[in-house]
Short mmCIF file of C-alpha atoms in Angstrom, two decimals:
data_model
loop_
_atom_site.label_atom_id
_atom_site.label_comp_id
_atom_site.label_asym_id
_atom_site.label_seq_id
_atom_site.Cartn_x
_atom_site.Cartn_y
_atom_site.Cartn_z
CA UNK L 1049 169.29 228.90 5.11
CA UNK L 1050 172.73 230.28 5.96
CA UNK L 1051 173.37 230.58 2.20
CA UNK L 1052 170.29 232.74 1.64
CA UNK L 1053 171.00 235.01 4.64
CA UNK L 1054 174.56 235.73 3.56
CA UNK L 1055 173.58 236.32 -0.05
CA UNK L 1056 170.78 238.62 1.05
CA UNK L 1057 173.29 240.57 3.13
CA UNK L 1058 175.55 240.75 0.07
CA UNK L 1059 172.64 242.28 -1.85
CA UNK L 1060 172.25 245.02 0.72
CA UNK L 1061 175.97 245.73 1.04
CA UNK L 1062 176.78 245.48 -2.68
CA UNK L 1063 173.79 247.31 -4.09
CA UNK L 1064 176.01 249.80 -5.95
CA UNK L 1065 177.37 247.03 -8.18
CA UNK L 1066 176.63 247.29 -11.89
CA UNK L 1067 174.10 244.44 -11.72
CA UNK L 1068 170.69 245.36 -10.21
CA UNK L 1069 170.07 243.73 -6.85
CA UNK L 1070 167.05 241.74 -8.16
CA UNK L 1071 169.37 239.34 -9.93
CA UNK L 1072 171.27 238.47 -6.79
CA UNK L 1073 168.00 238.19 -4.87
CA UNK L 1074 166.99 235.56 -7.42
CA UNK L 1075 170.25 233.71 -6.85
CA UNK L 1076 169.80 233.84 -3.11
CA UNK L 1077 166.24 232.61 -3.38
CA UNK L 1078 167.22 229.79 -5.72
CA UNK L 1079 170.05 228.68 -3.46
CA UNK L 1080 167.83 228.70 -0.39
CA UNK L 1081 164.69 227.16 -1.84
CA UNK L 1082 166.15 223.71 -2.44
CA UNK L 1083 167.55 223.66 1.10
CA UNK L 1084 164.08 224.30 2.52
CA UNK L 1085 162.07 221.87 0.34
CA UNK L 1086 162.27 218.97 2.78
CA UNK L 1087 161.28 221.15 5.74
CA UNK L 1088 158.01 222.55 4.36
CA UNK L 1089 155.13 221.83 6.76
CA UNK L 1090 151.60 220.89 5.79
CA UNK L 1091 152.46 218.68 2.80
CA UNK L 1092 150.03 215.80 2.18
CA UNK L 1093 151.10 212.36 3.38
CA UNK L 1094 152.96 210.55 0.62
CA UNK L 1095 152.06 207.10 -0.72
CA UNK L 1096 154.58 204.58 0.52
CA UNK L 1097 156.66 202.17 -1.48
CA UNK L 1098 154.71 199.31 0.10
CA UNK L 1099 151.49 200.80 -1.28
CA UNK L 1100 152.89 200.88 -4.81
CA UNK L 1101 154.16 197.30 -4.60
CA UNK L 1102 150.93 195.98 -3.06
CA UNK L 1103 148.89 197.54 -5.86
CA UNK L 1104 151.22 196.13 -8.48
CA UNK L 1105 151.31 192.51 -7.30
CA UNK L 1106 147.57 192.41 -6.61
CA UNK L 1107 146.44 193.30 -10.12
CA UNK L 1108 149.24 193.07 -12.68
CA UNK L 1109 148.39 190.74 -15.59
CA UNK L 1110 151.78 189.04 -15.34
CA UNK L 1111 151.03 188.00 -11.75
CA UNK L 1112 147.44 187.03 -12.46
CA UNK L 1113 148.52 185.04 -15.50
CA UNK L 1114 151.01 183.12 -13.37
CA UNK L 1115 148.23 182.63 -10.82
CA UNK L 1116 145.99 181.12 -13.50
CA UNK L 1117 148.86 178.83 -14.50
CA UNK L 1118 149.18 177.67 -10.91
CA UNK L 1119 145.46 176.93 -10.71
CA UNK L 1120 145.67 174.98 -13.95
CA UNK L 1121 148.56 172.90 -12.59
CA UNK L 1122 146.48 172.11 -9.49
CA UNK L 1123 143.74 170.79 -11.74
CA UNK L 1124 146.34 168.69 -13.56
CA UNK L 1125 147.09 166.93 -10.25
CA UNK L 1126 143.40 166.11 -9.88
CA UNK L 1127 143.37 164.76 -13.44
CA UNK L 1128 146.22 162.36 -12.70
CA UNK L 1129 144.74 161.28 -9.37
CA UNK L 1130 141.67 160.15 -11.28
CA UNK L 1131 143.71 157.15 -12.42
CA UNK L 1132 143.50 155.71 -8.88
CA UNK L 1133 139.71 155.76 -8.83
CA UNK L 1134 137.24 153.37 -10.47
CA UNK L 1135 136.00 154.05 -13.96
CA UNK L 1136 132.31 153.53 -14.70
CA UNK L 1137 131.23 153.32 -18.33
CA UNK L 1138 127.82 152.76 -19.89
CA UNK L 1139 127.32 151.98 -23.59
CA UNK L 1140 124.18 151.33 -25.59
CA UNK L 1141 123.33 150.89 -29.24
CA UNK L 1142 120.33 150.04 -31.37
CA UNK L 1143 119.69 149.70 -35.09
CA UNK L 1144 119.03 147.43 -38.05
CA UNK L 1145 121.19 144.32 -38.51
CA UNK L 1146 121.42 141.72 -41.28
CA UNK L 1147 122.91 138.50 -39.89
CA UNK L 1148 123.96 135.21 -41.50
CA UNK L 1149 124.39 132.17 -39.26
CA UNK L 1150 125.58 128.71 -40.16
CA UNK L 1151 127.74 127.35 -43.02
CA UNK L 1152 128.75 129.51 -45.90
CA UNK L 1153 126.33 127.94 -48.35
CA UNK L 1154 122.72 127.94 -49.25
CA UNK L 1155 121.77 126.26 -45.96
CA UNK L 1156 122.92 129.28 -43.89
CA UNK L 1157 120.28 131.01 -41.84
CA UNK L 1158 119.77 134.64 -42.72
CA UNK L 1159 117.90 137.11 -40.60
CA UNK L 1160 117.01 140.77 -40.73
CA UNK L 1161 116.60 142.00 -37.16
CA UNK L 1162 116.30 145.21 -35.22
CA UNK L 1163 119.03 144.85 -32.65
CA UNK L 1164 119.63 146.57 -29.33
CA UNK L 1165 122.32 146.25 -26.69
CA UNK L 1166 123.41 147.93 -23.49
CA UNK L 1167 126.46 147.41 -21.28
CA UNK L 1168 127.62 148.81 -17.97
CA UNK L 1169 131.13 148.23 -16.66
CA UNK L 1170 133.11 149.25 -13.60
CA UNK L 1171 136.88 148.86 -13.80
CA UNK L 1172 139.52 149.48 -11.15
CA UNK L 1173 143.23 149.74 -11.82
CA UNK L 1174 145.33 147.43 -9.64
CA UNK L 1175 148.81 147.76 -11.13
CA UNK L 1176 150.39 149.61 -14.05
CA UNK L 1177 154.08 149.57 -13.23
CA UNK L 1178 153.63 152.59 -10.91
CA UNK L 1179 153.04 154.80 -13.93
CA UNK L 1180 149.95 156.47 -12.44
CA UNK L 1181 151.55 157.16 -9.06
CA UNK L 1182 154.59 158.67 -10.75
CA UNK L 1183 152.39 160.81 -12.99
CA UNK L 1184 150.62 162.10 -9.88
CA UNK L 1185 153.96 162.93 -8.24
CA UNK L 1186 155.13 164.66 -11.42
CA UNK L 1187 151.95 166.73 -11.62
CA UNK L 1188 152.23 167.64 -7.94
CA UNK L 1189 155.84 168.78 -8.42
CA UNK L 1190 154.81 170.84 -11.45
CA UNK L 1191 152.06 172.44 -9.38
CA UNK L 1192 154.68 173.43 -6.79
CA UNK L 1193 156.85 174.74 -9.60
CA UNK L 1194 153.93 176.83 -10.87
CA UNK L 1195 153.38 178.20 -7.37
CA UNK L 1196 157.01 179.29 -7.14
CA UNK L 1197 156.76 180.75 -10.65
CA UNK L 1198 153.85 182.79 -9.34
CA UNK L 1199 155.99 184.11 -6.49
CA UNK L 1200 158.79 184.78 -8.96
CA UNK L 1201 156.45 186.78 -11.18
CA UNK L 1202 155.28 188.73 -8.13
CA UNK L 1203 158.89 189.52 -7.20
CA UNK L 1204 159.65 190.72 -10.73
CA UNK L 1205 156.57 192.93 -10.81
CA UNK L 1206 157.44 194.22 -7.33
CA UNK L 1207 160.92 195.23 -8.51
CA UNK L 1208 159.44 196.95 -11.55
CA UNK L 1209 157.03 198.81 -9.28
CA UNK L 1210 159.91 199.81 -7.00
CA UNK L 1211 161.95 201.08 -9.93
CA UNK L 1212 158.94 202.95 -11.32
CA UNK L 1213 158.19 204.47 -7.89
CA UNK L 1214 161.79 205.62 -7.50
CA UNK L 1215 161.90 206.97 -11.06
CA UNK L 1216 158.81 209.13 -10.47
CA UNK L 1217 160.16 210.38 -7.13
CA UNK L 1218 163.49 211.24 -8.74
CA UNK L 1219 161.87 212.77 -11.82
CA UNK L 1220 159.73 215.09 -9.74
CA UNK L 1221 162.69 216.21 -7.63
CA UNK L 1222 164.82 216.89 -10.69
CA UNK L 1223 162.02 218.80 -12.42
CA UNK L 1224 161.63 220.94 -9.31
CA UNK L 1225 165.37 221.63 -9.25
CA UNK L 1226 165.33 222.44 -12.97
CA UNK L 1227 162.37 224.81 -12.66
CA UNK L 1228 164.15 226.72 -9.91
CA UNK L 1229 167.25 226.85 -12.06
CA UNK L 1230 165.31 228.14 -15.09
CA UNK L 1231 163.51 230.76 -12.99
CA UNK L 1232 166.85 231.91 -11.62
CA UNK L 1233 168.40 232.19 -15.08
CA UNK L 1234 165.40 234.08 -16.45
CA UNK L 1235 165.52 236.64 -13.66
CA UNK L 1236 169.27 237.04 -13.99
CA UNK L 1237 168.92 237.45 -17.76
CA UNK L 1238 166.27 240.14 -17.32
CA UNK L 1239 168.45 242.05 -14.89
CA UNK L 1240 171.59 241.78 -17.03
CA UNK L 1241 169.67 242.85 -20.12
CA UNK L 1242 168.20 245.84 -18.28
CA UNK L 1243 171.65 246.81 -17.00
CA UNK L 1244 173.07 246.64 -20.54
CA UNK L 1245 170.32 248.94 -21.83
CA UNK L 1246 171.19 251.46 -19.13
CA UNK L 1247 174.86 251.24 -19.98
CA UNK L 1248 175.84 249.41 -16.80
CA UNK L 1249 176.72 246.11 -18.47
CA UNK L 1250 177.99 244.62 -21.71
CA UNK L 1251 176.22 242.78 -24.52
CA UNK L 1252 178.72 239.94 -24.04
CA UNK L 1253 177.32 239.38 -20.54
CA UNK L 1254 173.80 239.38 -22.00
CA UNK L 1255 174.73 236.80 -24.64
CA UNK L 1256 176.48 234.60 -22.12
CA UNK L 1257 173.52 234.61 -19.72
CA UNK L 1258 171.13 234.02 -22.65
CA UNK L 1259 173.13 230.91 -23.60
CA UNK L 1260 172.99 229.60 -20.07
CA UNK L 1261 169.29 230.33 -19.82
CA UNK L 1262 168.64 228.36 -23.02
CA UNK L 1263 170.65 225.46 -21.66
CA UNK L 1264 168.72 225.53 -18.38
CA UNK L 1265 165.40 225.52 -20.29
CA UNK L 1266 166.63 222.60 -22.41
CA UNK L 1267 167.52 220.70 -19.25
CA UNK L 1268 164.05 221.35 -17.83
CA UNK L 1269 162.31 220.11 -20.97
CA UNK L 1270 164.41 216.95 -21.05
CA UNK L 1271 163.70 216.24 -17.39
CA UNK L 1272 159.98 216.84 -17.93
CA UNK L 1273 160.04 214.26 -20.72
CA UNK L 1274 161.89 211.83 -18.47
CA UNK L 1275 159.24 212.37 -15.79
CA UNK L 1276 156.41 211.69 -18.24
CA UNK L 1277 158.11 208.45 -19.27
CA UNK L 1278 158.58 207.51 -15.62
CA UNK L 1279 154.90 208.12 -14.90
CA UNK L 1280 153.93 205.95 -17.88
CA UNK L 1281 156.18 203.18 -16.55
CA UNK L 1282 154.56 203.56 -13.13
CA UNK L 1283 151.06 203.18 -14.60
CA UNK L 1284 152.12 200.02 -16.44
CA UNK L 1285 153.83 198.47 -13.42
CA UNK L 1286 151.38 199.50 -10.69
CA UNK L 1287 148.13 199.92 -12.59
CA UNK L 1288 147.32 203.30 -11.07
CA UNK L 1289 148.24 206.94 -11.47
CA UNK L 1290 151.15 207.99 -9.25
CA UNK L 1291 149.99 210.14 -6.38
CA UNK L 1292 152.19 211.99 -3.91
CA UNK L 1293 154.89 209.36 -3.65
CA UNK L 1294 157.10 209.02 -0.60
CA UNK L 1295 160.87 208.90 -1.00
CA UNK L 1296 161.86 205.57 0.60
CA UNK L 1297 164.90 204.95 2.73
CA UNK L 1298 167.47 202.21 2.29
CA UNK L 1299 166.23 199.00 4.02
CA UNK L 1300 169.48 198.52 5.92
CA UNK L 1301 168.00 196.08 8.46
CA UNK L 1302 166.83 193.75 5.67
CA UNK L 1303 170.12 193.39 3.78
CA UNK L 1304 172.54 190.51 4.40
CA UNK L 1305 176.03 191.83 5.16
CA UNK L 1306 177.79 190.05 2.29
CA UNK L 1307 177.25 188.25 -0.99
CA UNK L 1308 177.96 184.86 0.58
CA UNK L 1309 175.41 185.47 3.33
CA UNK L 1310 172.90 186.52 0.69
CA UNK L 1311 173.59 183.39 -1.36
CA UNK L 1312 172.88 181.13 1.60
CA UNK L 1313 169.43 182.70 1.84
CA UNK L 1314 168.97 182.71 -1.92
CA UNK L 1315 169.49 178.95 -2.30
CA UNK L 1316 166.50 178.44 0.01
CA UNK L 1317 164.27 181.42 -0.80
CA UNK L 1318 164.59 182.46 -4.43
CA UNK L 1319 161.30 181.45 -6.09
CA UNK L 1320 162.76 180.96 -9.57
CA UNK L 1321 165.34 178.54 -8.20
CA UNK L 1322 162.74 176.68 -6.16
CA UNK L 1323 160.53 176.45 -9.24
CA UNK L 1324 163.41 174.95 -11.23
CA UNK L 1325 164.10 172.42 -8.46
CA UNK L 1326 160.44 171.40 -8.41
CA UNK L 1327 160.46 171.09 -12.19
CA UNK L 1328 163.56 168.88 -11.93
CA UNK L 1329 161.77 166.58 -9.50
CA UNK L 1330 158.76 166.50 -11.82
CA UNK L 1331 161.00 165.45 -14.70
CA UNK L 1332 162.40 162.64 -12.56
CA UNK L 1333 158.92 161.34 -11.75
CA UNK L 1334 157.99 161.58 -15.44
CA UNK L 1335 161.02 159.43 -16.28
CA UNK L 1336 159.89 156.86 -13.71
CA UNK L 1337 156.37 156.96 -15.17
CA UNK L 1338 157.79 156.17 -18.60
CA UNK L 1339 159.22 152.95 -17.13
CA UNK L 1340 155.68 151.78 -16.38
CA UNK L 1341 155.11 150.88 -20.02
CA UNK L 1342 157.54 147.97 -19.59
CA UNK L 1343 155.25 146.32 -17.03
CA UNK L 1344 151.86 144.66 -17.40
CA UNK L 1345 148.64 146.46 -16.54
CA UNK L 1346 146.30 144.63 -14.19
CA UNK L 1347 142.77 145.71 -13.36
CA UNK L 1348 139.48 144.23 -12.23
CA UNK L 1349 136.24 144.70 -14.16
CA UNK L 1350 132.64 144.17 -13.09
CA UNK L 1351 130.25 144.29 -16.03
CA UNK L 1352 126.65 143.55 -16.99
CA UNK L 1353 125.35 143.37 -20.54
CA UNK L 1354 121.90 142.90 -22.06
CA UNK L 1355 121.26 142.33 -25.77
CA UNK L 1356 118.58 141.27 -28.24
CA UNK L 1357 118.95 140.67 -31.95
CA UNK L 1358 122.73 140.66 -31.75
CA UNK L 1359 124.42 138.17 -34.14
CA UNK L 1360 121.03 137.15 -35.43
CA UNK L 1361 119.84 135.85 -32.04
CA UNK L 1362 116.23 136.92 -31.59
CA UNK L 1363 116.04 136.10 -27.87
CA UNK L 1364 116.97 138.57 -25.13
CA UNK L 1365 120.25 137.60 -23.42
CA UNK L 1366 122.15 138.96 -20.39
CA UNK L 1367 125.71 138.48 -19.13
CA UNK L 1368 127.24 139.49 -15.78
CA UNK L 1369 131.00 139.17 -15.36
CA UNK L 1370 133.68 139.76 -12.73
CA UNK L 1371 137.05 139.63 -14.47
CA UNK L 1372 140.69 140.06 -13.51
CA UNK L 1373 142.32 141.44 -16.64
CA UNK L 1374 146.00 141.57 -17.59
CA UNK L 1375 147.36 143.48 -20.57
CA UNK L 1376 151.03 143.50 -21.46
CA UNK L 1377 152.45 145.06 -24.58
CA UNK L 1378 155.58 143.07 -25.43
CA UNK L 1379 156.70 145.10 -28.45
CA UNK L 1380 155.57 148.33 -30.08
CA UNK L 1381 158.43 149.24 -32.36
CA UNK L 1382 160.79 150.58 -29.67
CA UNK L 1383 158.54 153.53 -28.84
CA UNK L 1384 158.57 152.80 -25.10
CA UNK L 1385 162.36 152.67 -25.00
CA UNK L 1386 162.61 155.93 -26.92
CA UNK L 1387 160.06 157.57 -24.61
CA UNK L 1388 162.07 156.46 -21.58
CA UNK L 1389 165.30 157.88 -23.01
CA UNK L 1390 163.56 161.12 -23.89
CA UNK L 1391 162.26 161.43 -20.32
CA UNK L 1392 165.76 160.88 -18.92
CA UNK L 1393 167.19 163.61 -21.14
CA UNK L 1394 164.41 165.96 -20.07
CA UNK L 1395 165.35 165.22 -16.47
CA UNK L 1396 168.97 166.12 -17.24
CA UNK L 1397 167.80 169.31 -18.93
CA UNK L 1398 165.78 170.29 -15.85
CA UNK L 1399 168.76 169.67 -13.54
CA UNK L 1400 171.04 171.76 -15.73
CA UNK L 1401 168.44 174.54 -15.62
CA UNK L 1402 168.93 174.67 -11.85
CA UNK L 1403 172.70 174.99 -12.31
CA UNK L 1404 172.16 177.78 -14.83
CA UNK L 1405 169.90 179.66 -12.42
CA UNK L 1406 172.49 179.26 -9.65
CA UNK L 1407 175.15 180.87 -11.82
CA UNK L 1408 172.90 183.74 -12.81
CA UNK L 1409 171.83 184.36 -9.23
CA UNK L 1410 175.43 184.54 -8.06
CA UNK L 1411 176.27 186.96 -10.88
CA UNK L 1412 173.18 189.09 -10.25
CA UNK L 1413 173.86 189.27 -6.51
CA UNK L 1414 177.51 190.20 -6.98
CA UNK L 1415 176.49 192.91 -9.46
CA UNK L 1416 173.74 194.21 -7.16
CA UNK L 1417 176.09 194.33 -4.16
CA UNK L 1418 178.71 196.15 -6.23
CA UNK L 1419 176.12 198.70 -7.36
CA UNK L 1420 174.93 199.13 -3.79
CA UNK L 1421 178.41 199.65 -2.36
CA UNK L 1422 179.42 202.05 -5.13
CA UNK L 1423 176.23 204.06 -4.63
CA UNK L 1424 176.76 204.09 -0.85
CA UNK L 1425 180.29 205.42 -1.27
CA UNK L 1426 179.13 207.98 -3.83
CA UNK L 1427 176.35 209.23 -1.56
CA UNK L 1428 178.90 210.10 1.12
CA UNK L 1429 181.14 211.84 -1.44
CA UNK L 1430 178.28 213.71 -3.09
CA UNK L 1431 176.98 214.95 0.24
CA UNK L 1432 180.42 216.41 0.84
CA UNK L 1433 180.26 217.90 -2.65
CA UNK L 1434 176.89 219.53 -1.94
CA UNK L 1435 178.16 220.88 1.39
CA UNK L 1436 181.27 222.26 -0.33
CA UNK L 1437 179.20 223.81 -3.13
CA UNK L 1438 177.04 225.53 -0.52
CA UNK L 1439 180.16 226.91 1.17
CA UNK L 1440 181.49 228.12 -2.19
CA UNK L 1441 178.20 229.87 -2.91
CA UNK L 1442 178.34 231.56 0.49
CA UNK L 1443 181.98 232.58 -0.05
CA UNK L 1444 181.17 234.01 -3.48
CA UNK L 1445 178.40 236.02 -1.89
CA UNK L 1446 180.87 237.49 0.59
CA UNK L 1447 183.37 238.23 -2.18
CA UNK L 1448 180.63 239.84 -4.26
CA UNK L 1449 180.25 242.44 -1.52
CA UNK L 1450 183.90 243.27 -2.00
CA UNK L 1451 183.48 243.33 -5.81
CA UNK L 1452 185.92 240.43 -6.09
CA UNK L 1453 183.31 238.29 -7.91
CA UNK L 1454 180.98 239.06 -10.79
CA UNK L 1455 177.38 237.99 -11.14
CA UNK L 1456 178.54 235.31 -13.60
CA UNK L 1457 180.76 233.88 -10.87
CA UNK L 1458 177.72 233.69 -8.62
CA UNK L 1459 175.74 232.08 -11.43
CA UNK L 1460 178.48 229.48 -11.87
CA UNK L 1461 178.45 228.68 -8.18
CA UNK L 1462 174.66 228.39 -8.18
CA UNK L 1463 174.77 226.06 -11.18
CA UNK L 1464 177.42 223.91 -9.51
CA UNK L 1465 175.16 223.61 -6.47
CA UNK L 1466 172.27 222.63 -8.76
CA UNK L 1467 174.33 219.94 -10.50
CA UNK L 1468 175.63 218.61 -7.18
CA UNK L 1469 172.11 218.27 -5.81
CA UNK L 1470 170.91 216.53 -8.96
CA UNK L 1471 173.78 214.04 -8.78
CA UNK L 1472 173.12 213.43 -5.09
CA UNK L 1473 169.41 212.86 -5.68
CA UNK L 1474 170.14 210.36 -8.45
CA UNK L 1475 172.71 208.45 -6.42
CA UNK L 1476 170.59 208.30 -3.27
CA UNK L 1477 167.83 206.58 -5.22
CA UNK L 1478 170.35 204.38 -7.04
CA UNK L 1479 171.38 203.16 -3.60
CA UNK L 1480 167.77 202.34 -2.70
CA UNK L 1481 167.23 200.66 -6.07
CA UNK L 1482 170.31 198.47 -5.65
CA UNK L 1483 169.22 197.46 -2.14
CA UNK L 1484 165.83 196.28 -3.36
CA UNK L 1485 167.45 194.52 -6.32
CA UNK L 1486 169.39 192.48 -3.75
CA UNK L 1487 166.22 191.63 -1.84
CA UNK L 1488 164.50 190.61 -5.08
CA UNK L 1489 167.30 188.22 -6.01
CA UNK L 1490 167.23 186.74 -2.52
CA UNK L 1491 163.47 186.30 -2.69
CA UNK L 1492 162.56 188.41 0.35
CA UNK L 1493 161.43 191.67 -1.27
CA UNK L 1494 157.73 191.18 -0.47
CA UNK L 1495 158.25 190.32 3.24
CA UNK L 1496 160.68 193.24 3.50
CA UNK L 1497 157.87 195.58 2.40
CA UNK L 1498 155.23 193.73 4.45
CA UNK L 1499 153.32 192.86 1.27
CA UNK L 1500 151.44 189.56 1.11
CA UNK L 1501 150.57 187.83 -2.14
CA UNK L 1502 147.00 186.57 -2.14
CA UNK L 1503 146.37 183.59 -4.40
CA UNK L 1504 142.80 183.78 -5.66
CA UNK L 1505 140.71 181.99 -8.23
CA UNK L 1506 141.03 183.76 -11.57
CA UNK L 1507 138.88 181.42 -13.62
CA UNK L 1508 136.65 184.23 -14.90
CA UNK L 1509 138.62 186.93 -16.69
CA UNK L 1510 136.49 189.25 -18.84
CA UNK L 1511 137.28 189.31 -22.52
CA UNK L 1512 138.48 192.56 -24.01
CA UNK L 1513 138.22 193.77 -27.55
CA UNK L 1514 141.57 194.56 -29.16
CA UNK L 1515 142.49 198.21 -29.01
CA UNK L 1516 141.64 200.16 -32.14
CA UNK L 1517 144.68 201.21 -34.19
CA UNK L 1518 145.58 204.88 -33.92
CA UNK L 1519 144.17 207.07 -36.67
#
């Protein structure tokens, strides 16, 4: 406000200058308005960053798709556990049969019968080289991997929602700054043009201000386009129109002090890494399951069968059996050995995937910390720049009273203040963005925002017709 008071005083004291006082009033108003934006009372309560993230992770198709994958992997565990339980099978058949019994000559007995047969059997696996138990363990590990993939998808969507939220907040601030700047240039242009018509100014001044006005309008249009793109990104990430969004602060209390401290948390918390570890364990169990084919399979079977007309026997017969059965494949062309080797290589592949993720996480964290520290240092420097630009604007107002500065000098100082504020606004949100990028890599972004991921059954998803092509 000190800027506006001093410039207003310069208007009163320097009213005999060649430029009409309305132009300097516009400059004073433009310099003061941005200073007072944050202090305006009665503004509606903004939607928080937590609100945006909660909406995003609760309904985004990427999260719900990962949730469906987790549910499917749970069912896969149940499928494999079925191998431990008894199997009950009932078969029946009936139909015409031509049977020949006896020697293969004219004395053979021939019969045309209507046959029927039924059989019920209960079998229970006793031993299969631990293949079933290892398949259950593998399926259980894959289910855990799918659960961590779900949390990883939620973290990714949360970061996209955070970036979209920050982009809309920044876009709106920059559009506001640009509108003030355009309004200022238009008023100054009108005053300079009027002064030139009255003979109190030059056409060169008019042309120079016209050029700057056109540039300011071009900046506004570009920033409006950027804001529209940011709002479209917000709708995609969050699934709702952006309301009055709150400008979030840096979550200083949630950030580890160094990269090494962050890595210690990341090794235990990052969902993508935990998913890869679970997948590695699943591959190990699958390799052990492949070894089961080298062992015999032992099971017990209780069966009852009734038949009539089978094999030309006209009488009704029944059989009841209780059998201990052993099956052992001794050779099948080397397929079992090849399957075992394939499973071992898949286990190696899964382990190397963990190492790859570790490298990427370290790189991503180092990059995120560098971005955060650079932005933090820049924020301090840019705040000094804004404060200095405000002082320069005030000093130019004082010098204008003494006719030591022209209106173009004042316009330059106002534009410098505008650019400084734009750079500061961008960097402040870059700092917030980098902080949440760190939390996302660590795997603690949702707890930091007090957002809980609810895992629900998504078995029924309505079908949608494909969108019609644009005409």
